Tab-separated table of C-alpha atoms in Angstrom:
chain	number	residue	atom	x	y	z
A	244	MET	CA	-9.419	-39.619	-8.720
A	245	SER	CA	-7.993	-37.139	-11.180
A	246	ALA	CA	-4.222	-36.396	-10.824
A	247	PHE	CA	-5.019	-32.940	-9.816
A	248	ALA	CA	-7.215	-33.795	-7.079
A	249	ALA	CA	-4.741	-36.567	-5.730
A	250	SER	CA	-2.089	-34.111	-5.825
A	251	PHE	CA	-3.877	-31.681	-3.961
A	252	ARG	CA	-5.001	-34.080	-1.514
A	253	GLN	CA	-1.367	-35.332	-1.050
A	254	GLU	CA	-0.123	-31.653	-0.812
A	255	ALA	CA	-2.776	-30.704	1.909
A	256	ALA	CA	-2.163	-34.005	3.671
A	257	ARG	CA	1.643	-33.027	3.792
A	258	ILE	CA	1.369	-29.524	5.017
A	259	LEU	CA	-0.801	-30.828	7.639
A	260	ARG	CA	1.590	-33.431	9.229
A	261	THR	CA	4.459	-30.875	8.779
A	262	PRO	CA	4.465	-28.251	11.375
A	263	LEU	CA	6.897	-25.854	9.735
A	264	ASP	CA	4.742	-25.488	6.502
A	265	LEU	CA	1.726	-25.486	8.317
A	266	PHE	CA	2.648	-22.399	10.309
A	267	LEU	CA	4.007	-20.555	7.082
A	268	LEU	CA	0.496	-20.891	5.229
A	269	THR	CA	-1.738	-20.554	8.862
A	270	LEU	CA	-0.228	-19.106	11.881
A	271	PHE	CA	2.276	-16.966	10.249
A	272	PRO	CA	-0.119	-14.716	7.953
A	273	LEU	CA	-2.455	-14.347	10.710
A	274	VAL	CA	0.248	-13.335	13.043
A	275	MET	CA	1.490	-10.852	10.530
A	276	LEU	CA	-2.175	-9.465	9.497
A	277	ALA	CA	-3.142	-9.011	13.139
A	278	ALA	CA	0.045	-7.166	14.050
A	279	MET	CA	-0.420	-5.023	10.870
A	280	ALA	CA	-4.177	-4.371	11.900
A	281	ALA	CA	-2.895	-3.296	15.598
A	282	MET	CA	-0.478	-1.130	14.002
A	283	MET	CA	-2.924	0.776	11.968
A	284	TRP	CA	-5.855	0.463	14.124
A	285	GLY	CA	-7.714	3.839	14.075
A	286	GLY	CA	-6.550	4.679	10.869
A	287	THR	CA	-7.058	8.054	10.285
A	288	LEU	CA	-4.203	10.457	11.285
A	289	SER	CA	-5.282	13.210	14.288
A	290	ASN	CA	-3.785	15.059	16.878
A	291	LEU	CA	-0.598	15.737	14.936
A	292	PRO	CA	1.397	17.823	16.831
A	293	VAL	CA	2.136	21.152	15.420
A	294	VAL	CA	4.205	24.408	16.648
A	295	ILE	CA	2.979	27.789	15.929
A	296	VAL	CA	5.654	30.842	15.436
A	297	ASP	CA	3.595	33.697	16.232
A	298	GLN	CA	5.498	37.042	15.097
A	299	ASP	CA	2.295	39.234	15.267
A	300	GLY	CA	0.493	38.500	18.643
A	301	GLY	CA	-2.643	40.250	17.588
A	302	PRO	CA	-6.012	38.968	17.512
A	303	LEU	CA	-5.902	37.585	14.030
A	304	ALA	CA	-3.076	35.392	14.764
A	305	ARG	CA	-4.554	34.473	18.011
A	306	ALA	CA	-7.975	33.400	15.876
A	307	ILE	CA	-5.610	31.183	13.763
A	308	THR	CA	-3.969	29.695	16.186
A	309	ARG	CA	-7.113	28.585	18.125
A	310	ASN	CA	-8.747	27.407	15.043
A	311	ILE	CA	-5.752	24.950	13.892
A	312	ASP	CA	-5.939	23.557	17.700
A	313	ALA	CA	-9.602	23.020	17.452
A	314	THR	CA	-9.301	20.614	14.370
A	315	PRO	CA	-9.170	17.152	15.331
A	316	TYR	CA	-6.240	16.585	13.071
A	317	LEU	CA	-3.840	19.030	14.516
A	318	GLU	CA	-2.858	19.891	18.225
A	319	VAL	CA	-0.558	22.784	18.789
A	320	VAL	CA	1.872	21.977	21.158
A	321	ALA	CA	3.510	25.173	21.602
A	322	GLN	CA	3.754	28.635	20.835
A	323	THR	CA	7.113	30.724	20.219
A	324	PRO	CA	8.175	33.730	18.409
A	325	GLN	CA	11.321	32.077	17.456
A	326	ARG	CA	11.561	30.086	14.458
A	327	ALA	CA	14.698	28.125	15.696
A	328	GLU	CA	13.031	26.968	18.811
A	329	ALA	CA	9.919	25.396	16.587
A	330	LEU	CA	12.796	23.734	14.138
A	331	ALA	CA	14.500	22.156	17.078
A	332	MET	CA	11.244	20.545	18.222
A	333	VAL	CA	10.477	19.109	14.824
A	334	ARG	CA	14.128	17.946	14.516
A	335	ARG	CA	13.704	16.242	18.208
A	336	GLU	CA	10.269	14.730	16.456
A	337	GLN	CA	8.235	16.571	18.952
A	338	ALA	CA	6.318	18.316	16.171
A	339	VAL	CA	5.863	17.163	12.670
A	340	ALA	CA	5.413	20.717	11.554
A	341	PHE	CA	5.559	24.479	12.428
A	342	MET	CA	3.810	27.482	10.831
A	343	VAL	CA	5.240	30.952	11.132
A	344	ILE	CA	2.651	33.964	11.269
A	345	PRO	CA	4.524	37.112	10.095
A	346	LYS	CA	3.568	40.343	12.092
A	347	GLY	CA	1.146	42.216	10.045
A	348	VAL	CA	-0.739	38.990	9.106
A	349	GLY	CA	-3.728	39.681	7.007
A	350	THR	CA	-2.850	43.234	6.144
A	351	ARG	CA	-1.216	45.283	3.511
A	352	GLY	CA	1.723	46.091	6.109
A	353	ALA	CA	2.435	42.452	6.396
A	354	THR	CA	6.535	42.001	5.905
A	355	ASP	CA	6.430	38.171	4.848
A	356	PRO	CA	4.054	36.038	3.230
A	357	PRO	CA	0.780	35.497	5.253
A	358	VAL	CA	1.897	32.136	6.283
A	359	THR	CA	5.108	29.878	6.063
A	360	VAL	CA	4.575	26.216	6.708
A	361	PHE	CA	7.626	24.174	7.681
A	362	TYR	CA	6.816	20.184	7.494
A	363	GLU	CA	9.192	16.834	8.044
A	364	ALA	CA	9.703	15.291	4.986
A	365	VAL	CA	11.291	12.613	6.346
A	366	PHE	CA	7.970	11.384	7.782
A	367	LEU	CA	6.271	12.422	4.785
A	368	SER	CA	2.671	11.124	5.263
A	369	THR	CA	2.453	12.906	8.582
A	370	GLY	CA	4.402	16.223	7.532
A	371	SER	CA	2.202	16.778	4.198
A	372	VAL	CA	-1.004	16.153	5.947
A	373	ALA	CA	-0.381	18.248	8.723
A	374	SER	CA	0.805	21.149	6.196
A	375	THR	CA	-2.436	20.425	4.529
A	376	TYR	CA	-4.701	20.967	7.359
A	377	LEU	CA	-2.555	24.319	8.599
A	378	ARG	CA	-2.984	25.708	5.135
A	379	LEU	CA	-6.800	25.045	5.051
A	380	VAL	CA	-7.575	26.099	8.596
A	381	THR	CA	-5.534	29.492	8.280
A	382	THR	CA	-7.171	30.093	4.678
A	383	ALA	CA	-10.172	29.581	6.307
A	384	THR	CA	-9.825	31.826	9.116
A	385	LEU	CA	-8.362	34.886	6.508
A	386	LEU	CA	-11.258	34.518	4.390
A	387	ALA	CA	-13.354	34.771	7.488
A	388	GLN	CA	-11.696	37.751	8.740
A	389	ALA	CA	-11.363	39.610	5.463
A	390	PRO	CA	-14.819	41.229	4.958
A	391	ARG	CA	-14.133	42.826	8.048
A	392	ASP	CA	-10.508	43.694	7.819
A	393	LEU	CA	-9.334	43.716	4.311
A	394	GLY	CA	-9.929	46.569	1.736
A	395	VAL	CA	-9.049	47.209	-1.932
A	396	ALA	CA	-7.893	50.937	-2.693
A	397	GLY	CA	-9.842	51.955	0.740
A	398	ALA	CA	-13.248	50.554	-0.475
A	399	SER	CA	-14.485	47.786	2.168
A	400	VAL	CA	-15.137	44.354	0.484
A	401	ALA	CA	-18.080	43.541	2.751
A	402	GLY	CA	-20.881	42.185	1.209
A	403	ARG	CA	-18.696	40.828	-1.630
A	404	THR	CA	-19.532	36.789	-2.253
A	405	LEU	CA	-15.944	35.038	-1.686
A	406	PRO	CA	-15.692	31.878	-4.082
A	407	THR	CA	-15.643	28.837	-2.123
A	408	ILE	CA	-14.116	25.742	-3.192
A	409	GLN	CA	-15.244	22.002	-2.029
A	410	ILE	CA	-13.235	19.322	-2.290
A	411	THR	CA	-14.220	15.520	-2.309
A	412	LEU	CA	-11.947	12.782	-1.814
A	413	LEU	CA	-12.602	9.485	-3.851
A	414	GLY	CA	-11.974	6.184	-2.527
A	415	ASN	CA	-10.739	7.443	1.005
A	416	PRO	CA	-12.781	10.445	2.212
A	417	THR	CA	-11.551	9.943	5.936
A	418	LEU	CA	-7.662	9.994	4.538
A	419	SER	CA	-7.216	6.801	6.473
A	420	LEU	CA	-3.937	5.011	6.588
A	421	GLU	CA	-5.796	1.937	7.767
A	422	TRP	CA	-7.477	1.641	4.657
A	423	PHE	CA	-5.241	2.950	2.097
A	424	LEU	CA	-1.803	1.133	3.579
A	425	GLY	CA	-3.854	-1.934	4.712
A	426	MET	CA	-5.127	-2.604	1.088
A	427	LEU	CA	-1.222	-2.447	-0.260
A	428	ILE	CA	0.447	-4.268	2.714
A	429	GLY	CA	-1.826	-7.016	3.219
A	430	PRO	CA	-1.762	-8.284	-0.165
A	431	SER	CA	2.117	-7.657	-0.586
A	432	ILE	CA	2.685	-10.025	2.433
A	433	LEU	CA	0.451	-12.802	1.393
A	434	HIS	CA	2.177	-12.689	-1.999
A	435	LEU	CA	5.775	-13.057	-0.543
A	436	VAL	CA	4.765	-15.706	1.779
A	437	ILE	CA	2.895	-17.835	-1.111
A	438	ALA	CA	5.880	-17.361	-3.455
A	439	ILE	CA	7.878	-18.878	-0.632
A	440	SER	CA	5.477	-21.708	0.262
A	441	CYS	CA	5.327	-22.784	-3.476
A	442	ILE	CA	8.947	-22.652	-3.966
A	443	GLY	CA	9.349	-24.892	-0.714
A	444	SER	CA	6.993	-27.214	-1.835
A	445	LEU	CA	8.327	-27.714	-5.219
A	446	GLY	CA	11.846	-27.953	-3.646
A	447	LEU	CA	10.671	-31.059	-2.010
A	448	LEU	CA	10.687	-32.890	-5.177
A	449	LEU	CA	14.265	-32.021	-6.391
A	450	ARG	CA	16.894	-35.046	-6.367
A	451	ASP	CA	20.084	-33.891	-6.870
A	452	LYS	CA	19.316	-30.630	-8.729
A	453	SER	CA	16.651	-32.600	-11.159
A	454	PHE	CA	12.909	-33.239	-11.181
A	455	GLY	CA	13.784	-36.116	-13.466
A	456	ALA	CA	12.727	-38.830	-10.955
A	457	TYR	CA	9.592	-37.219	-10.066
A	458	VAL	CA	8.917	-36.725	-13.801
A	459	ARG	CA	9.413	-40.573	-14.251
A	460	ASP	CA	7.294	-41.614	-11.429
A	461	THR	CA	4.288	-39.582	-12.017
A	462	PRO	CA	2.034	-40.043	-14.993
A	463	ALA	CA	1.076	-36.772	-15.170
A	464	PRO	CA	3.402	-34.472	-13.938
A	465	VAL	CA	1.921	-31.384	-15.357
A	466	THR	CA	-1.856	-32.008	-13.858
A	467	ALA	CA	0.016	-33.233	-10.742
A	468	LEU	CA	2.263	-29.879	-10.528
A	469	SER	CA	-0.867	-27.680	-10.963
A	470	GLY	CA	-2.642	-29.842	-7.999
A	471	ARG	CA	0.587	-29.250	-5.931
A	472	LEU	CA	0.543	-25.698	-5.981
A	473	ALA	CA	-3.417	-24.912	-6.200
A	474	VAL	CA	-3.407	-25.748	-2.296
A	475	HIS	CA	-1.193	-22.523	-1.723
A	476	VAL	CA	-2.613	-20.556	-4.213
A	477	LEU	CA	-6.172	-21.355	-2.159
A	478	ALA	CA	-3.925	-20.441	1.002
A	479	GLY	CA	-3.353	-17.296	-0.610
A	480	ILE	CA	-6.833	-16.501	-1.880
A	481	THR	CA	-8.383	-17.619	1.598
A	482	TRP	CA	-6.360	-15.056	3.604
A	483	GLY	CA	-6.631	-12.376	0.592
A	484	VAL	CA	-10.280	-12.517	1.049
A	485	ALA	CA	-10.235	-12.644	4.913
A	486	TRP	CA	-8.307	-9.788	4.851
A	487	LEU	CA	-10.801	-8.056	2.625
A	488	LEU	CA	-13.579	-8.881	4.896
A	489	TRP	CA	-11.933	-7.607	7.844
A	490	MET	CA	-11.007	-4.062	6.028
A	491	THR	CA	-14.479	-4.013	4.568
A	492	LEU	CA	-16.925	-5.592	7.142
A	493	ALA	CA	-14.917	-5.330	10.487
A	494	ARG	CA	-13.590	-2.123	10.095
A	495	GLY	CA	-16.288	-0.379	7.989
A	496	TYR	CA	-14.604	0.741	4.928
A	497	ARG	CA	-16.217	0.703	1.487
A	498	VAL	CA	-15.153	-0.665	-1.839
A	499	GLU	CA	-17.413	1.823	-4.276
A	500	GLY	CA	-16.844	-0.463	-7.084
A	501	SER	CA	-16.807	-4.334	-7.514
A	502	VAL	CA	-15.527	-6.287	-4.491
A	503	ALA	CA	-16.341	-9.512	-6.763
A	504	LEU	CA	-13.642	-8.003	-9.275
A	505	VAL	CA	-11.055	-7.682	-6.358
A	506	VAL	CA	-11.386	-11.077	-5.130
A	507	ILE	CA	-10.806	-12.300	-8.910
A	508	GLY	CA	-7.755	-10.223	-8.929
A	509	LEU	CA	-6.674	-12.175	-5.904
A	510	VAL	CA	-7.042	-15.027	-7.752
A	511	LEU	CA	-5.006	-14.088	-10.458
A	512	LEU	CA	-2.363	-12.565	-8.047
A	513	PHE	CA	-1.887	-16.000	-6.423
A	514	ILE	CA	-2.023	-17.932	-9.470
A	515	ALA	CA	0.857	-15.524	-11.093
A	516	THR	CA	2.791	-15.726	-7.307
A	517	ALA	CA	2.704	-19.449	-7.806
A	518	ALA	CA	3.855	-19.559	-11.574
A	519	ILE	CA	6.801	-17.029	-10.603
A	520	GLY	CA	7.822	-19.555	-7.900
A	521	LEU	CA	7.610	-22.406	-10.334
A	522	LEU	CA	9.510	-20.889	-13.084
A	523	PHE	CA	12.342	-19.779	-10.297
A	524	ILE	CA	12.762	-23.519	-8.924
A	525	ALA	CA	12.572	-25.020	-12.686
A	526	VAL	CA	15.452	-22.565	-13.954
A	527	THR	CA	17.684	-22.529	-10.693
A	528	ARG	CA	17.149	-26.098	-9.563
A	529	GLU	CA	17.995	-24.476	-5.996
A	530	VAL	CA	15.730	-23.655	-3.371
A	531	GLY	CA	18.089	-21.260	-1.779
A	532	THR	CA	18.411	-19.361	-4.967
A	533	SER	CA	14.708	-19.579	-5.865
A	534	PHE	CA	14.130	-17.821	-2.517
A	535	SER	CA	16.302	-15.003	-3.099
A	536	GLY	CA	14.627	-14.752	-6.446
A	537	ALA	CA	11.236	-14.835	-4.787
A	538	VAL	CA	12.026	-12.208	-2.353
A	539	ILE	CA	13.569	-9.831	-5.033
A	540	VAL	CA	10.340	-10.001	-6.843
A	541	ALA	CA	7.529	-10.083	-4.201
A	542	GLY	CA	9.561	-8.678	-1.685
A	543	SER	CA	10.367	-5.345	-3.409
A	544	ALA	CA	6.884	-5.502	-5.232
A	545	LEU	CA	4.928	-2.783	-3.325
A	546	ALA	CA	7.780	-0.188	-3.308
A	547	TYR	CA	7.778	-0.541	-7.124
A	548	SER	CA	4.148	-0.893	-7.453
A	549	GLY	CA	3.825	2.970	-7.738
A	550	ALA	CA	1.225	3.200	-5.126
A	551	THR	CA	3.055	4.742	-2.273
A	552	LEU	CA	5.711	6.623	-4.420
A	553	PRO	CA	5.032	7.763	-7.977
A	554	LEU	CA	7.185	6.364	-10.473
A	555	SER	CA	6.162	8.615	-13.440
A	556	GLY	CA	9.324	10.779	-13.132
A	557	GLY	CA	12.058	7.957	-11.723
A	558	LEU	CA	14.455	6.309	-13.972
A	559	TRP	CA	13.328	4.196	-17.011
A	560	TYR	CA	14.785	1.041	-14.970
A	561	ALA	CA	12.479	1.586	-12.303
A	562	GLN	CA	9.090	2.093	-14.523
A	563	ASP	CA	10.317	-1.200	-16.567
A	564	TRP	CA	10.577	-3.060	-13.371
A	565	SER	CA	7.441	-2.194	-12.188
A	566	LYS	CA	5.720	-3.551	-15.107
A	567	VAL	CA	7.222	-6.861	-14.715
A	568	LEU	CA	6.014	-7.238	-11.124
A	569	PRO	CA	2.418	-9.124	-10.595
A	570	LEU	CA	1.805	-7.143	-7.754
A	571	THR	CA	1.703	-3.484	-9.480
A	572	HIS	CA	-1.242	-5.053	-11.939
A	573	TYR	CA	-2.965	-6.245	-9.056
A	574	ILE	CA	-2.611	-3.024	-7.099
A	575	LEU	CA	-3.972	-0.916	-10.346
A	576	LEU	CA	-7.069	-3.148	-10.439
A	577	GLN	CA	-7.954	-3.177	-6.714
A	578	MET	CA	-7.146	0.815	-6.056
A	579	ASP	CA	-9.379	1.420	-9.566
A	580	GLN	CA	-12.291	-0.533	-7.673
A	581	LEU	CA	-11.527	0.983	-4.307
A	582	ILE	CA	-12.982	4.299	-6.274
A	583	GLY	CA	-15.372	2.670	-8.290
A	584	VAL	CA	-13.933	2.440	-11.808
A	585	THR	CA	-15.733	0.566	-14.176
A	586	ALA	CA	-14.678	-3.117	-14.808
A	587	ARG	CA	-13.919	-2.680	-18.784
A	588	ALA	CA	-11.000	-0.369	-17.389
A	589	ASP	CA	-9.405	-2.983	-15.556
A	590	LEU	CA	-9.340	-5.676	-18.257
A	591	THR	CA	-5.559	-4.779	-19.015
A	592	PRO	CA	-4.372	-5.688	-15.604
A	593	MET	CA	-6.207	-8.832	-15.390
A	594	ILE	CA	-4.799	-9.670	-18.881
A	595	ALA	CA	-1.060	-8.679	-17.522
A	596	LEU	CA	-1.769	-11.118	-14.506
A	597	LEU	CA	-2.563	-13.993	-16.847
A	598	LEU	CA	0.598	-13.584	-18.581
A	599	TYR	CA	2.210	-14.993	-15.839
A	600	PRO	CA	0.777	-18.421	-15.802
A	601	LEU	CA	0.453	-18.492	-19.465
A	602	ILE	CA	4.321	-17.418	-20.284
A	603	GLY	CA	5.927	-18.138	-16.653
A	604	GLY	CA	4.204	-20.966	-15.651
A	605	VAL	CA	4.100	-22.846	-19.256
A	606	VAL	CA	7.935	-22.320	-19.609
A	607	GLY	CA	8.342	-23.615	-16.024
A	608	MET	CA	6.386	-26.583	-16.631
A	609	VAL	CA	8.103	-27.613	-19.826
A	610	LEU	CA	11.569	-27.163	-18.177
A	611	ILE	CA	10.385	-29.754	-15.198
A	612	VAL	CA	8.893	-32.073	-17.641
A	613	ARG	CA	12.308	-32.039	-19.812
A	614	SER	CA	14.323	-32.726	-16.651
A	615	LYS	CA	15.951	-35.907	-16.973
A	616	ARG	CA	19.320	-35.508	-15.429
A	617	PRO	CA	21.303	-33.250	-13.091
A	618	VAL	CA	22.314	-30.020	-14.202
């Protein structure tokens, strides 16, 4: 039996007889992913509470309000002529947005802009979605009313063809937060879990802050270490694929590009994760410090990936730190495949993910193999 296979079997057996490690690689990911799936069940935002500030009271204003309440994405929870009352409801979190319909809306006598939308930016996702649908519904109502009510220099515009705009959403046509966030948070959780499990496993090999005893007693330490880490990499890949199958087969979402390429990305991500854990423990020779490093790298990875908040206008530090993190490159590959980008375009993130084992992993192995005495 090769050193790789022997080490793989020994590590798998150790995990099976160690309740904490077994929990970390089995029940813990299951509980975390199940909790996340439950929180995001339903996915698409609907019936977002909004308030209408109707300062006109005319038939057009009433038509706008009816159409807003008719859309499945919004629910008119209150109508008031007072802007202060609507603002108070938003601040009490009874509504995520409110819209002011000014007196004379849709006519030349309007004293204010046709509509003014205010939304809660603290809850940016719900507020921005609500404001978008408020704007779309109001615009559609005004356009439908225009041929009857509006004129240019006294001449009727009836009979004129109004331009139309068709918007097609790529990758997430239902604006589902379950699909968007699920494909981000799932790999992020597993990224952190596998980093922690790899460090914990390698930490068991330390004696007086040195790998010297392990290196002396192991005929092929590099191969054996690779086999040991492969158990954790395989666990991460298994959970990652299971989550992908849940999102696609069970929940019905669709990957427009290559599912196989997403799986390859998962393989590269968890190999990179193991390499980072190996490097941390090889450099610090301390499990606690390595755990802290893993939390800094893997725990903050989603925030700095640029997937939820753009980094293009951020500080150079944030942009450079984002490029250092393996999750950034995986998410780029994954999101490309969700919208059907060609495989050639994702060669760059794949190469970037390969650099972690080729550089970080190799450096970590060298430091461990050369370890002969305590530091």
